[in-house]
CSV table of C-alpha atoms and ligand atoms in Angstrom, one decimal:
chain,number,residue,atom,x,y,z
A,233,MET,CA,-18.0,-35.4,-5.1
A,234,LEU,CA,-20.3,-37.2,-7.8
A,235,LYS,CA,-23.4,-35.2,-6.3
A,236,GLN,CA,-21.5,-32.0,-6.7
A,237,THR,CA,-20.3,-32.9,-10.3
A,238,ILE,CA,-23.8,-33.4,-11.2
A,239,LYS,CA,-24.7,-30.5,-9.6
A,240,ASN,CA,-22.3,-28.4,-11.6
A,241,PHE,CA,-23.3,-30.2,-15.0
A,242,VAL,CA,-27.1,-29.1,-14.1
A,243,SER,CA,-26.2,-25.7,-13.2
A,244,ARG,CA,-24.0,-25.4,-16.4
A,245,LEU,CA,-26.6,-26.7,-18.4
A,246,PHE,CA,-28.9,-23.9,-17.3
A,247,ALA,CA,-26.2,-21.4,-17.4
A,248,THR,CA,-25.4,-21.7,-20.8
A,249,PRO,CA,-27.9,-20.4,-23.3
A,250,PRO,CA,-28.1,-22.8,-26.4
A,251,SER,CA,-28.4,-20.0,-28.8
A,252,GLY,CA,-24.9,-18.6,-28.4
A,253,PRO,CA,-24.0,-15.1,-27.3
A,254,VAL,CA,-25.7,-11.5,-28.0
A,255,ARG,CA,-23.5,-9.5,-29.9
A,256,LEU,CA,-24.2,-5.7,-29.8
A,257,SER,CA,-22.6,-3.2,-31.9
A,258,ARG,CA,-21.8,0.3,-30.8
A,259,ASP,CA,-25.1,2.0,-31.5
A,260,LYS,CA,-26.7,-0.8,-29.5
A,261,HIS,CA,-24.6,-0.6,-26.4
A,262,GLY,CA,-23.7,2.7,-26.6
A,263,ILE,CA,-20.2,2.6,-24.9
A,264,ASP,CA,-17.8,5.6,-25.5
A,265,ARG,CA,-14.4,4.2,-26.7
A,266,ARG,CA,-12.9,7.4,-25.5
A,267,LEU,CA,-13.5,6.2,-21.8
A,268,VAL,CA,-11.5,3.3,-22.3
A,269,SER,CA,-8.1,3.0,-21.2
A,270,ARG,CA,-5.6,3.5,-24.1
A,271,HIS,CA,-3.5,0.9,-22.5
A,272,ALA,CA,-6.1,-1.5,-22.3
A,273,ILE,CA,-6.8,-0.8,-25.9
A,274,LYS,CA,-3.1,-1.3,-26.7
A,275,VAL,CA,-3.0,-4.6,-24.9
A,276,CYS,CA,-5.7,-5.9,-27.1
A,277,GLU,CA,-4.3,-4.5,-30.2
A,278,VAL,CA,-0.7,-6.4,-29.2
A,279,LEU,CA,-2.6,-9.4,-28.6
A,280,ASN,CA,-4.9,-9.2,-31.9
A,281,GLN,CA,-1.5,-8.5,-34.1
A,282,HIS,CA,-0.1,-11.7,-32.6
A,283,GLY,CA,-3.1,-13.7,-33.7
A,284,PHE,CA,-5.0,-14.1,-30.4
A,285,ASP,CA,-8.3,-13.1,-29.3
A,286,ALA,CA,-8.5,-10.1,-26.7
A,287,TYR,CA,-11.2,-8.3,-24.9
A,288,ILE,CA,-12.1,-5.9,-22.3
A,289,VAL,CA,-13.9,-7.9,-19.7
A,290,GLY,CA,-15.5,-7.6,-16.3
A,291,GLY,CA,-16.1,-4.7,-14.0
A,292,ALA,CA,-15.0,-2.1,-16.8
A,293,VAL,CA,-17.5,-3.2,-19.5
A,294,ARG,CA,-19.9,-3.2,-16.6
A,295,ASP,CA,-19.2,0.4,-15.4
A,296,LEU,CA,-19.1,1.9,-18.9
A,297,LEU,CA,-22.3,0.2,-19.7
A,298,VAL,CA,-24.2,1.8,-16.6
A,299,GLY,CA,-22.5,5.2,-17.0
A,300,LEU,CA,-19.6,4.7,-14.3
A,301,ARG,CA,-16.0,5.4,-14.8
A,302,PRO,CA,-14.0,2.1,-14.4
A,303,LYS,CA,-11.5,2.0,-11.9
A,304,ASP,CA,-9.3,-0.3,-13.8
A,305,PHE,CA,-9.2,-2.4,-16.9
A,306,ASP,CA,-9.3,-6.3,-17.3
A,307,VAL,CA,-8.4,-8.2,-20.4
A,308,ALA,CA,-9.2,-11.7,-21.3
A,309,THR,CA,-7.6,-13.7,-24.1
A,310,ASN,CA,-6.9,-17.0,-25.4
A,311,ALA,CA,-3.1,-16.6,-25.1
A,312,THR,CA,-1.7,-18.3,-22.2
A,313,PRO,CA,0.2,-16.5,-19.5
A,314,GLU,CA,3.5,-17.2,-20.9
A,315,GLN,CA,2.4,-16.1,-24.4
A,316,VAL,CA,1.2,-12.8,-22.9
A,317,LYS,CA,4.2,-12.3,-20.7
A,318,GLY,CA,6.4,-12.6,-24.1
A,319,LEU,CA,4.6,-9.9,-25.7
A,320,PHE,CA,5.1,-6.9,-23.4
A,321,ARG,CA,8.3,-5.5,-22.0
A,322,ARG,CA,6.9,-5.2,-18.6
A,323,ALA,CA,4.6,-8.0,-18.0
A,324,PHE,CA,4.6,-10.2,-14.6
A,325,ILE,CA,3.0,-13.5,-14.2
A,326,ILE,CA,1.4,-13.3,-10.8
A,327,GLY,CA,-1.0,-15.9,-8.5
A,328,ARG,CA,-0.8,-19.5,-8.2
A,329,ARG,CA,-4.3,-20.5,-7.9
A,330,PHE,CA,-5.5,-18.1,-10.4
A,331,ARG,CA,-2.5,-17.2,-12.7
A,332,ILE,CA,-2.6,-13.8,-14.6
A,333,VAL,CA,-0.4,-11.4,-16.2
A,334,HIS,CA,-0.1,-7.8,-14.7
A,335,VAL,CA,1.2,-5.6,-18.2
A,336,VAL,CA,2.4,-2.4,-16.6
A,337,TYR,CA,2.7,1.0,-18.3
A,338,GLY,CA,3.9,4.1,-17.2
A,339,ARG,CA,5.7,4.8,-13.7
A,340,GLY,CA,5.0,6.1,-10.3
A,341,ARG,CA,1.6,7.4,-9.5
A,342,GLU,CA,0.6,7.3,-13.1
A,343,HIS,CA,1.3,4.0,-13.7
A,344,GLU,CA,-1.4,1.7,-14.9
A,345,VAL,CA,-1.7,-2.1,-14.7
A,346,ILE,CA,-3.8,-3.8,-17.1
A,347,GLU,CA,-4.9,-7.4,-15.6
A,348,VAL,CA,-4.6,-10.0,-18.3
A,349,SER,CA,-6.4,-13.3,-17.8
A,350,THR,CA,-6.4,-16.5,-19.8
A,351,PHE,CA,-9.9,-17.9,-20.7
A,352,ARG,CA,-10.9,-20.6,-18.1
A,353,ALA,CA,-12.6,-23.8,-18.7
A,354,TYR,CA,-15.5,-25.2,-17.2
A,355,LEU,CA,-14.6,-26.7,-13.6
A,356,ASP,CA,-15.3,-30.1,-14.4
A,357,ASN,CA,-13.0,-30.3,-17.5
A,358,ALA,CA,-10.3,-28.9,-15.2
A,359,ALA,CA,-8.8,-32.1,-14.0
A,360,ALA,CA,-8.9,-33.7,-17.3
A,361,GLY,CA,-7.3,-30.7,-18.9
A,362,GLN,CA,-4.6,-30.7,-16.7
A,363,VAL,CA,-3.6,-34.2,-17.1
A,364,LYS,CA,-3.5,-33.9,-20.8
A,365,GLY,CA,-1.4,-31.2,-20.8
A,366,ASN,CA,1.6,-32.9,-18.7
A,367,GLU,CA,2.0,-36.6,-19.5
A,368,LYS,CA,4.9,-36.9,-17.0
A,369,THR,CA,2.9,-36.2,-14.3
A,370,SER,CA,3.1,-38.7,-11.3
A,371,LYS,CA,0.5,-40.7,-9.6
A,372,ALA,CA,0.5,-38.7,-6.4
A,373,GLN,CA,0.1,-35.4,-8.6
A,374,LEU,CA,-2.7,-36.8,-10.8
A,375,SER,CA,-5.0,-38.0,-7.8
A,376,GLY,CA,-4.5,-34.3,-6.5
A,377,MET,CA,-5.2,-32.8,-9.7
A,378,GLN,CA,-8.5,-34.5,-10.2
A,379,HIS,CA,-9.8,-32.6,-6.9
A,380,ALA,CA,-9.7,-29.4,-8.5
A,381,VAL,CA,-12.7,-29.0,-6.3
A,382,ASP,CA,-12.5,-29.9,-2.5
A,383,ALA,CA,-15.1,-31.9,-0.4
A,384,SER,CA,-17.0,-28.6,0.3
A,385,GLY,CA,-17.0,-27.6,-3.3
A,386,ARG,CA,-14.3,-25.0,-3.2
A,387,VAL,CA,-12.2,-24.6,-6.3
A,388,LEU,CA,-8.7,-25.2,-5.6
A,389,ARG,CA,-6.9,-24.7,-8.8
A,390,ASP,CA,-8.2,-22.6,-11.6
A,391,ASN,CA,-5.4,-22.6,-14.4
A,392,VAL,CA,-6.9,-24.8,-17.2
A,393,TRP,CA,-7.5,-23.0,-20.2
A,394,GLY,CA,-11.1,-23.0,-22.3
A,395,PRO,CA,-13.1,-21.2,-25.1
A,396,GLN,CA,-14.7,-18.0,-24.3
A,397,ASP,CA,-18.1,-19.2,-23.6
A,398,GLU,CA,-16.6,-21.4,-20.8
A,399,ASP,CA,-14.6,-18.4,-19.6
A,400,ALA,CA,-18.0,-16.4,-19.5
A,401,THR,CA,-19.8,-19.0,-17.3
A,402,ARG,CA,-16.9,-19.4,-15.0
A,403,ARG,CA,-17.4,-15.6,-14.1
A,404,ASP,CA,-19.5,-14.3,-11.2
A,405,PHE,CA,-22.3,-12.0,-12.2
A,406,THR,CA,-24.1,-11.7,-15.4
A,407,VAL,CA,-23.2,-8.0,-15.5
A,408,ASN,CA,-19.4,-8.7,-14.9
A,409,ALA,CA,-19.4,-11.6,-18.0
A,410,MET,CA,-19.5,-9.3,-21.0
A,411,TYR,CA,-16.7,-9.0,-23.4
A,412,TYR,CA,-15.7,-5.6,-25.4
A,413,ASP,CA,-13.8,-5.9,-28.2
A,414,PRO,CA,-12.2,-2.3,-28.7
A,415,GLU,CA,-11.3,-2.7,-32.3
A,416,THR,CA,-14.7,-3.5,-33.7
A,417,GLN,CA,-16.7,-1.8,-30.3
A,418,VAL,CA,-18.9,-5.0,-30.3
A,419,VAL,CA,-19.9,-6.3,-27.0
A,420,VAL,CA,-20.3,-10.3,-26.4
A,421,ASP,CA,-22.7,-11.3,-24.0
A,422,TYR,CA,-23.5,-14.8,-23.1
A,423,HIS,CA,-25.5,-14.4,-19.9
A,424,LYS,CA,-27.8,-11.9,-20.4
A,425,GLY,CA,-25.7,-9.2,-18.9
A,426,ILE,CA,-27.1,-6.4,-20.9
A,427,GLN,CA,-30.6,-7.1,-20.3
A,428,ASP,CA,-29.7,-7.4,-16.4
A,429,ALA,CA,-27.9,-4.1,-16.6
A,430,LYS,CA,-31.1,-2.6,-18.0
A,431,LYS,CA,-33.2,-4.1,-15.5
A,432,LYS,CA,-30.7,-3.1,-12.9
A,433,THR,CA,-30.2,-6.4,-11.4
A,434,LEU,CA,-27.3,-8.3,-10.0
A,435,ARG,CA,-27.6,-11.8,-10.9
A,436,MET,CA,-25.2,-14.9,-10.3
A,437,ILE,CA,-24.5,-17.0,-13.3
A,438,GLY,CA,-25.5,-20.7,-12.7
A,439,ASP,CA,-26.7,-21.9,-9.3
A,440,PRO,CA,-25.9,-19.2,-6.8
A,441,ALA,CA,-25.4,-21.8,-3.7
A,442,THR,CA,-23.1,-23.7,-5.9
A,443,ARG,CA,-21.2,-20.7,-7.0
A,444,TYR,CA,-20.7,-19.4,-3.4
A,445,ARG,CA,-19.4,-23.0,-2.5
A,446,GLU,CA,-16.9,-22.9,-5.4
A,447,ASP,CA,-15.6,-19.5,-4.3
A,448,PRO,CA,-17.0,-18.0,-0.9
A,449,VAL,CA,-15.4,-14.6,-1.6
A,450,ARG,CA,-18.3,-14.4,-4.2
A,451,ILE,CA,-20.4,-13.8,-1.1
A,452,ILE,CA,-18.7,-10.7,-0.1
A,453,ARG,CA,-18.4,-9.9,-4.0
A,454,ALA,CA,-22.2,-9.8,-4.1
A,455,VAL,CA,-22.4,-7.4,-1.2
A,456,ARG,CA,-19.8,-5.1,-2.8
A,457,PHE,CA,-21.5,-4.8,-6.2
A,458,ALA,CA,-24.8,-4.7,-4.7
A,459,ALA,CA,-23.7,-1.7,-2.6
A,460,LYS,CA,-21.7,0.0,-5.4
A,461,LEU,CA,-24.4,-0.4,-7.8
A,462,SER,CA,-27.3,0.5,-5.3
A,463,GLN,CA,-26.7,4.3,-6.2
A,464,LEU,CA,-27.9,3.5,-9.6
A,465,GLY,CA,-30.9,1.6,-8.4
A,466,PHE,CA,-29.6,-1.9,-8.9
A,467,SER,CA,-30.7,-4.8,-6.5
A,468,ILE,CA,-29.6,-8.4,-5.8
A,469,GLU,CA,-32.0,-10.9,-7.7
A,470,ALA,CA,-33.8,-13.1,-5.2
A,471,LYS,CA,-32.2,-16.2,-6.2
A,472,THR,CA,-28.7,-14.4,-5.9
A,473,ALA,CA,-29.6,-13.3,-2.5
A,474,ALA,CA,-31.5,-16.2,-0.7
A,475,PRO,CA,-28.3,-18.4,-0.1
A,476,LEU,CA,-26.2,-15.5,0.9
A,477,VAL,CA,-26.8,-16.0,4.8
A,478,GLN,CA,-26.6,-19.4,4.9
A,479,SER,CA,-23.4,-19.5,2.8
A,480,GLN,CA,-21.7,-17.1,5.1
A,481,THR,CA,-20.0,-20.0,7.0
A,482,LEU,CA,-17.8,-21.0,4.0
A,483,LEU,CA,-15.9,-18.0,4.8
A,484,ALA,CA,-14.2,-19.6,7.7
A,485,ASP,CA,-11.8,-21.4,4.8
A,486,VAL,CA,-10.8,-18.2,3.3
A,487,PRO,CA,-7.1,-17.4,4.3
A,488,GLN,CA,-7.3,-14.5,6.8
A,489,SER,CA,-5.2,-11.9,4.6
A,490,ARG,CA,-7.5,-12.6,1.8
A,491,MET,CA,-10.6,-11.6,3.9
A,492,PHE,CA,-8.7,-8.8,5.4
A,493,ASP,CA,-8.4,-7.5,1.8
A,494,GLU,CA,-12.0,-8.1,0.9
A,495,MET,CA,-13.1,-6.3,3.9
A,496,LEU,CA,-10.9,-3.1,2.8
A,497,LYS,CA,-12.4,-3.2,-0.6
A,498,LEU,CA,-15.9,-3.4,1.0
A,499,LEU,CA,-14.8,-0.2,3.1
A,500,GLN,CA,-12.3,1.6,0.9
A,501,THR,CA,-13.7,1.7,-2.4
A,502,GLY,CA,-16.0,4.6,-2.1
A,503,HIS,CA,-19.1,3.0,-0.7
A,504,ALA,CA,-18.5,2.2,2.7
A,505,ILE,CA,-22.0,3.4,3.7
A,506,ALA,CA,-23.7,1.7,1.2
A,507,THR,CA,-21.9,-1.6,2.2
A,508,ILE,CA,-23.0,-1.2,5.8
A,509,GLU,CA,-26.7,-0.7,4.6
A,510,GLN,CA,-26.5,-3.7,2.4
A,511,LEU,CA,-25.0,-6.0,5.0
A,512,ARG,CA,-27.9,-5.1,7.2
A,513,LYS,CA,-30.4,-5.4,4.8
A,514,LEU,CA,-28.9,-8.9,3.7
A,515,GLY,CA,-29.0,-10.2,7.1
A,516,MET,CA,-25.1,-10.2,7.3
A,517,ALA,CA,-24.5,-7.4,9.7
A,518,LYS,CA,-22.2,-10.1,11.7
A,519,GLY,CA,-20.3,-12.8,10.7
A,520,ILE,CA,-18.1,-12.0,7.5
A,521,TYR,CA,-14.7,-10.8,9.5
A,522,PRO,CA,-14.3,-9.6,12.9
A,523,LEU,CA,-13.3,-6.1,12.3
A,524,LEU,CA,-16.0,-5.6,9.7
A,525,ASP,CA,-18.7,-6.7,12.4
A,526,VAL,CA,-17.3,-3.9,14.6
A,527,ALA,CA,-17.5,-1.1,12.0
A,528,VAL,CA,-21.0,-2.4,11.1
A,529,GLU,CA,-22.1,-2.3,14.7
A,530,ARG,CA,-20.6,1.0,15.3
A,531,ALA,CA,-21.4,2.7,11.9
A,532,ASP,CA,-24.3,4.6,13.5
A,533,SER,CA,-21.8,6.2,16.4
A,534,PRO,CA,-21.0,9.7,15.2
A,535,PHE,CA,-17.3,9.0,15.2
A,536,VAL,CA,-17.4,5.9,13.1
A,537,LYS,CA,-19.8,7.4,10.9
A,538,ALA,CA,-18.1,10.4,10.3
A,539,ALA,CA,-14.9,8.5,9.3
A,540,LEU,CA,-16.9,6.2,6.8
A,541,VAL,CA,-18.6,9.2,5.2
A,542,ASP,CA,-15.3,10.9,5.2
A,543,THR,CA,-13.8,7.9,3.5
A,544,ASP,CA,-16.3,7.7,0.8
A,545,ARG,CA,-15.9,11.3,0.1
A,546,ARG,CA,-12.1,11.1,-0.2
A,547,VAL,CA,-12.3,8.0,-2.6
A,548,ASN,CA,-14.8,9.6,-4.9
A,549,GLU,CA,-12.6,12.8,-5.0
A,550,GLY,CA,-9.8,10.5,-6.2
A,551,LYS,CA,-7.7,11.2,-3.0
A,552,PRO,CA,-6.0,8.3,-1.1
A,553,VAL,CA,-7.3,6.6,1.8
A,554,ALA,CA,-5.3,4.6,4.3
A,555,PRO,CA,-6.4,1.3,6.1
A,556,SER,CA,-4.8,2.5,9.2
A,557,PHE,CA,-6.8,5.6,9.4
A,558,LEU,CA,-10.2,3.9,9.0
A,559,LEU,CA,-9.3,1.1,11.4
A,560,ALA,CA,-7.8,3.5,13.7
A,561,CYS,CA,-11.3,5.0,13.8
A,562,VAL,CA,-13.2,1.7,14.2
A,563,LEU,CA,-11.2,0.9,17.2
A,564,TRP,CA,-10.8,4.3,18.8
A,565,GLU,CA,-14.0,3.6,21.2
A,566,ASP,CA,-12.0,0.8,22.7
A,567,VAL,CA,-8.7,2.7,23.0
A,568,ARG,CA,-10.4,5.8,24.4
A,569,LYS,CA,-12.3,3.7,27.1
A,570,GLY,CA,-9.0,1.8,28.4
A,571,TRP,CA,-7.0,5.0,28.2
A,572,GLU,CA,-9.7,6.7,30.4
A,573,ASP,CA,-10.1,4.0,32.7
A,574,ARG,CA,-6.3,4.0,33.2
A,575,MET,CA,-6.2,7.4,34.1
A,576,GLY,CA,-9.2,7.1,36.4
A,577,ARG,CA,-6.8,5.0,38.4
A,578,ARG,CA,-4.1,7.6,38.3
A,579,GLU,CA,-1.7,6.3,35.8
A,580,HIS,CA,-0.2,9.2,33.5
A,581,ALA,CA,-1.8,10.0,30.3
A,582,LEU,CA,1.0,8.7,28.0
A,583,PRO,CA,1.5,5.5,29.4
A,584,ALA,CA,-2.1,4.9,30.1
A,585,LEU,CA,-2.8,5.3,26.5
A,586,GLN,CA,0.3,3.1,25.3
A,587,ASP,CA,-1.3,0.6,27.6
A,588,SER,CA,-4.7,0.9,26.2
A,589,ILE,CA,-3.4,0.6,22.6
A,590,ASP,CA,-1.5,-2.7,23.8
A,591,GLU,CA,-4.3,-4.1,25.1
A,592,VAL,CA,-6.3,-3.5,22.1
A,593,PHE,CA,-4.2,-5.0,19.7
A,594,GLU,CA,-3.9,-8.0,22.0
A,595,ARG,CA,-7.5,-8.5,21.8
A,596,ARG,CA,-7.6,-8.2,17.9
A,597,ILE,CA,-4.2,-9.6,17.3
A,598,GLY,CA,-5.6,-11.9,14.6
A,599,ASP,CA,-7.0,-9.2,12.8
A,600,VAL,CA,-3.9,-7.1,12.2
A,601,SER,CA,-1.1,-9.8,12.6
A,602,GLY,CA,1.5,-9.9,9.9
A,603,ARG,CA,0.7,-6.3,9.1
A,604,GLY,CA,3.4,-4.7,11.3
A,605,LYS,CA,3.2,-1.6,9.1
A,606,LEU,CA,-0.6,-1.2,9.7
A,607,ALA,CA,-0.5,-1.6,13.5
A,608,ALA,CA,2.6,0.8,13.6
A,609,ASP,CA,0.6,3.5,11.8
A,610,MET,CA,-2.5,3.0,13.7
A,611,ARG,CA,-0.7,3.3,16.9
A,612,GLU,CA,1.0,6.5,15.8
A,613,ILE,CA,-2.3,8.1,14.8
A,614,TRP,CA,-3.5,7.3,18.4
A,615,VAL,CA,-0.5,8.4,20.3
A,616,MET,CA,-0.4,11.6,18.4
A,617,GLN,CA,-3.9,12.6,20.1
A,618,PRO,CA,-2.9,13.7,23.7
A,619,ARG,CA,0.1,15.6,21.9
A,620,PHE,CA,-2.2,17.9,20.1
A,621,GLU,CA,-3.1,19.3,23.6
A,622,LYS,CA,0.4,20.6,23.8
A,623,ARG,CA,0.8,23.8,22.3
A,624,VAL,CA,3.9,25.2,23.7
A,625,GLY,CA,7.2,25.3,23.1
A,626,ASN,CA,9.1,23.1,20.3
A,627,THR,CA,6.3,20.4,20.7
A,628,PRO,CA,4.2,21.7,17.8
A,629,PHE,CA,7.1,22.0,15.1
A,630,GLY,CA,8.1,18.5,16.2
A,631,MET,CA,4.5,17.3,15.7
A,632,VAL,CA,4.3,18.8,12.1
A,633,MET,CA,7.5,17.0,11.1
A,634,GLN,CA,6.3,13.8,11.8
A,635,PRO,CA,5.6,11.7,8.7
A,636,ARG,CA,2.1,10.5,9.8
A,637,PHE,CA,1.2,14.0,11.3
A,638,ARG,CA,-1.4,14.2,8.6
A,639,ALA,CA,-3.1,11.2,9.4
A,640,GLY,CA,-3.0,12.3,13.1
A,641,PHE,CA,-4.3,15.6,12.4
A,642,ASP,CA,-7.3,14.5,10.2
A,643,PHE,CA,-7.9,12.0,13.1
A,644,MET,CA,-8.2,14.8,15.6
A,645,ARG,CA,-10.2,16.9,13.1
A,646,LEU,CA,-12.9,14.2,12.8
A,647,ARG,CA,-13.0,14.2,16.9
A,648,ALA,CA,-13.4,17.8,16.7
A,649,ASP,CA,-16.2,17.4,14.2
A,650,ILE,CA,-18.2,15.3,16.6
A,651,GLY,CA,-17.3,17.3,19.5
A,652,GLU,CA,-14.9,15.0,21.3
A,653,VAL,CA,-12.1,17.8,21.5
A,654,GLU,CA,-12.7,21.6,20.9
A,655,GLU,CA,-13.1,23.0,17.7
A,656,ALA,CA,-10.5,25.8,18.5
A,657,LEU,CA,-7.9,22.9,19.1
A,658,ALA,CA,-8.4,21.6,15.5
A,659,GLU,CA,-8.5,25.2,14.1
A,660,TRP,CA,-5.3,26.1,15.8
A,661,TRP,CA,-3.5,23.2,14.3
A,662,GLN,CA,-5.0,23.8,10.9
A,663,ASP,CA,-3.3,27.5,11.0
A,664,PHE,CA,0.0,26.3,12.7
A,665,GLN,CA,0.8,23.7,9.8
A,666,THR,CA,0.0,26.3,6.8
B,743,ATP,P1,-14.2,-3.7,-9.9
B,743,ATP,O1,-14.8,-2.6,-10.3
B,743,ATP,O2,-13.9,-3.8,-8.3
B,743,ATP,O3,-12.6,-3.9,-10.2
B,743,ATP,P2,-14.5,-6.2,-11.0
B,743,ATP,O4,-15.8,-6.7,-11.5
B,743,ATP,O5,-13.6,-5.7,-12.2
B,743,ATP,O6,-14.9,-5.1,-10.1
B,743,ATP,P3,-12.5,-7.8,-10.2
B,743,ATP,O7,-12.1,-8.2,-9.1
B,743,ATP,O8,-11.4,-6.7,-11.0
B,743,ATP,O9,-13.6,-7.2,-10.5
B,743,ATP,O10,-12.5,-9.1,-11.3
B,743,ATP,C1,-12.7,-8.8,-12.7
B,743,ATP,C2,-13.5,-9.9,-13.3
B,743,ATP,O11,-13.2,-11.0,-12.9
B,743,ATP,C3,-15.0,-9.7,-12.7
B,743,ATP,O12,-15.9,-8.7,-13.3
B,743,ATP,C4,-15.6,-11.1,-12.9
B,743,ATP,O13,-15.9,-11.3,-14.0
B,743,ATP,C5,-14.2,-11.9,-12.7
B,743,ATP,N1,-14.0,-12.4,-11.4
B,743,ATP,C6,-13.4,-12.0,-10.3
B,743,ATP,N2,-13.4,-12.5,-9.1
B,743,ATP,C7,-14.3,-13.4,-9.4
B,743,ATP,C8,-14.4,-14.8,-8.6
B,743,ATP,N3,-14.4,-14.8,-7.3
B,743,ATP,N4,-15.6,-15.6,-9.2
B,743,ATP,C9,-15.9,-15.6,-10.6
B,743,ATP,N5,-15.5,-14.5,-11.3
B,743,ATP,C10,-14.6,-13.6,-11.0
B,744,MG,MG1,-11.7,-4.9,-12.2
């Protein structure tokens, strides 16, 4: 514990530039304000009007700076979550370990969520800060609170507010730690993020191994940003990359649902192929998450490759992608093999397929458990496959009426692309549905 504290202190010492932040004006950083979400600007305006500081922060500033279109906008402020909530009509405090506010604008498909987070304090101030804030804290709670970091260095609680420079130091990569003030159009940079963006370097703030220990999800984030930014020629700084492989075991402590979500972010944010390349390059082809291991292992098989390329294309065209579709593609090899084996033992086609699917789910139950809808959708996509062979009577009409028809068809279309079913079949259904 003491060793950890000293290490945190030392890494902080080196992480904080003594000279204060760099402030860059519009003509120096070149960010076009018209590309900034008007809702994010609105959130900052409202906060400013009530006397709070507010900046656009994180990925949006990074993306604007390197010429990408941000996928969403985060705001950082010195207002507490409760204060933020009080200022907006549709605002919701979410999260426990890391409380933030979702400010919602618009409805339906057009709606936009601005994530507003309160400036965080340094880790080792955390325990003290929490205790000070609540004098009635019991002894038991007190001892719990002082362990804001567990034995392995993992951060357990992170709701202690602090000044902006401490917030910057708590962020992960230097290019993710810049603040943009939409009113003055000034970018505030404590950790040479602008310089790293120019040098096309992904660099962890502070001591990388310590930062991975604090929050092992940063290991996956390193891969994700390396993949995303590789299209622009970015690479991970050697010191940031060095502890990645050995830190991988820390992921065992991350809740499975979080791991599942992070896996989807790797595969479904438009950079699946680049992610797989990075995972292999960094020596992390195995061990992040079981389903991801399978995806990486099969990434060169024609079918999975086609699915990954197709997913990237869809995301980049702004079309929706479903996890069930991609995962159905990744596990299809197992389903198909079990299906063929059973048919070889003279089972009827449909029950053979159902049994094979059951077996695959059984084997991978941990990966999709608690996700009933996901598994149900995957099953539907698979079960539709033999039905596409029946092009007579009422069957085709019934098929097209199914809510998951489109996904089933797209799946069959991919199978046709790699020659697993006849092209004529895919074309027939293409014509039939239109
Ligand atoms: P994306 O383009 O995927 O949204 P992002 O950088 O905005 O990328 P978010 O997950 O939206 O990523 O997080 C917003 C910001 O919060 C990050 O840029 C970073 O500054 C900070 N952040 C998020 N997760 C972590 C983490 N695990 N550790 C430290 N800082 C984090
Ligand atoms: Mg973001």
